[in-house]
PDB file of C-alpha atoms in Angstrom:
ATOM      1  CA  UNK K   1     -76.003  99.692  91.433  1.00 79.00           C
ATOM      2  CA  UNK K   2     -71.802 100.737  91.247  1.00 83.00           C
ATOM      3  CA  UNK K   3     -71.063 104.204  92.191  1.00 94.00           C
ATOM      4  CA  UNK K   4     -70.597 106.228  88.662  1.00 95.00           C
ATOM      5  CA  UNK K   5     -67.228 106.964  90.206  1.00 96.00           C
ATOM      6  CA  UNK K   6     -66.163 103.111  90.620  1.00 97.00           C
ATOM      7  CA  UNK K   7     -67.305 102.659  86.553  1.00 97.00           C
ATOM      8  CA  UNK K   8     -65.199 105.873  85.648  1.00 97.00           C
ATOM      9  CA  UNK K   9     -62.270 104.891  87.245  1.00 98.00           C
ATOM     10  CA  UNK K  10     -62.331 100.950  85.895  1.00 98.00           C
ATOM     11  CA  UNK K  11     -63.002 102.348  82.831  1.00 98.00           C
ATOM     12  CA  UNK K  12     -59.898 104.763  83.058  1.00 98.00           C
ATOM     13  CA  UNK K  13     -57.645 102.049  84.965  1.00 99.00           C
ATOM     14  CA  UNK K  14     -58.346  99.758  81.912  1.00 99.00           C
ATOM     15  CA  UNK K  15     -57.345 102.610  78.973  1.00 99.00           C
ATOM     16  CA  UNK K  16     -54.374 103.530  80.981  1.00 99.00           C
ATOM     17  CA  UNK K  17     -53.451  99.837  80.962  1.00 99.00           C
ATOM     18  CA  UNK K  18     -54.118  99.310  77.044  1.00 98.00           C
ATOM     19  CA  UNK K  19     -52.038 102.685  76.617  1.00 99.00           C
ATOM     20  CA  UNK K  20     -48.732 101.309  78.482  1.00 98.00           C
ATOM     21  CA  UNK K  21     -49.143  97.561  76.653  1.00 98.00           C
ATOM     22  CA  UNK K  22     -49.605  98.718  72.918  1.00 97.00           C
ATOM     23  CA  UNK K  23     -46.689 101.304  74.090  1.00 96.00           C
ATOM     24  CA  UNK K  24     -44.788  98.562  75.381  1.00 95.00           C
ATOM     25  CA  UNK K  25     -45.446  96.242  72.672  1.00 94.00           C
ATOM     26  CA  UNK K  26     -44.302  99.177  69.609  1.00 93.00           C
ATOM     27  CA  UNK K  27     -41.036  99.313  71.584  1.00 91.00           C
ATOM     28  CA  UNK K  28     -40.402  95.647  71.731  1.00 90.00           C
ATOM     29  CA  UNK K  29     -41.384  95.499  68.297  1.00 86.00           C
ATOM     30  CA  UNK K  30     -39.178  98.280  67.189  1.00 85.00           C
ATOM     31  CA  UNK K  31     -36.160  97.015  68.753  1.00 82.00           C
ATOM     32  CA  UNK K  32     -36.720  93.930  66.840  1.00 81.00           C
ATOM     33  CA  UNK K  33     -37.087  95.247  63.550  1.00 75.00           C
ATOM     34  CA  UNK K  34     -34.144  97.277  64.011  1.00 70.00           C
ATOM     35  CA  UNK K  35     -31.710  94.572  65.001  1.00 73.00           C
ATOM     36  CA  UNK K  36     -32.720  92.709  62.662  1.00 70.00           C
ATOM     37  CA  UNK K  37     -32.271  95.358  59.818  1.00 70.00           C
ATOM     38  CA  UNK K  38     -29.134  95.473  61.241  1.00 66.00           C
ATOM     39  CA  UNK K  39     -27.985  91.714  61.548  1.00 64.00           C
ATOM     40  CA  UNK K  40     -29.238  91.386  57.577  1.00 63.00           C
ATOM     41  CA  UNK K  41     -27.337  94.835  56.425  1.00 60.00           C
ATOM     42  CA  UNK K  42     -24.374  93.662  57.612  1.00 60.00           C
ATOM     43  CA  UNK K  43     -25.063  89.960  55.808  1.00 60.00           C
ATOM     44  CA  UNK K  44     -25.609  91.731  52.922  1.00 59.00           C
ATOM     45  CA  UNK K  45     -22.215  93.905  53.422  1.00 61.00           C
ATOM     46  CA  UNK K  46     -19.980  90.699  54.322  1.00 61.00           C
ATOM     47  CA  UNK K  47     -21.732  88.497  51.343  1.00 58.00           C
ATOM     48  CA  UNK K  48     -18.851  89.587  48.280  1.00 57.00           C
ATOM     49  CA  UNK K  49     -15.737  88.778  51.259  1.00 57.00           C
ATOM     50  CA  UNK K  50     -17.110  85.319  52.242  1.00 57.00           C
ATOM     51  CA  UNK K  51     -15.859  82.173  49.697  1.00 58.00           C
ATOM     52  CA  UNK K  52     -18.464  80.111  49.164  1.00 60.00           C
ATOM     53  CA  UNK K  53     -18.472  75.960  48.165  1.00 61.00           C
ATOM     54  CA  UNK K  54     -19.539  77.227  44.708  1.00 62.00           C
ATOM     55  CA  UNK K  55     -16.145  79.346  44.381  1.00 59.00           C
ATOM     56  CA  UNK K  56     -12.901  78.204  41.921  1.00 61.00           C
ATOM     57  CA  UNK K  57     -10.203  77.279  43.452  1.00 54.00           C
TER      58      UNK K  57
END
């Protein structure tokens, strides 16, 4: 049989580990999100200056 200690501190290793990845994974995700927010805003800003093939000439 494991020492309780050796269970308690797998246990805690692997909840530490799950803490850092979901934390690292939100602020991957964010950054994301928020560039591409961003990249379409600005689309949507320069979309009335751009002439398109469908324009008059």
């Amino acid at each position: 049989m494991v020492s309780p200690w050796i269970t308690t501190a797998v246990i805690l290793f692997g909840i530490i580990v799950a803490i850092v990845g979901v934390v690292a994974y939100l602020r991957m995700y964010k950054s994301s999100a928020w560039s591409a927010a961003t990249t379409r805003s600005q689309e949507w800003d320069n979309s009335g200056v751009e002439s398109t093939d469908n324009d008059e000439k």
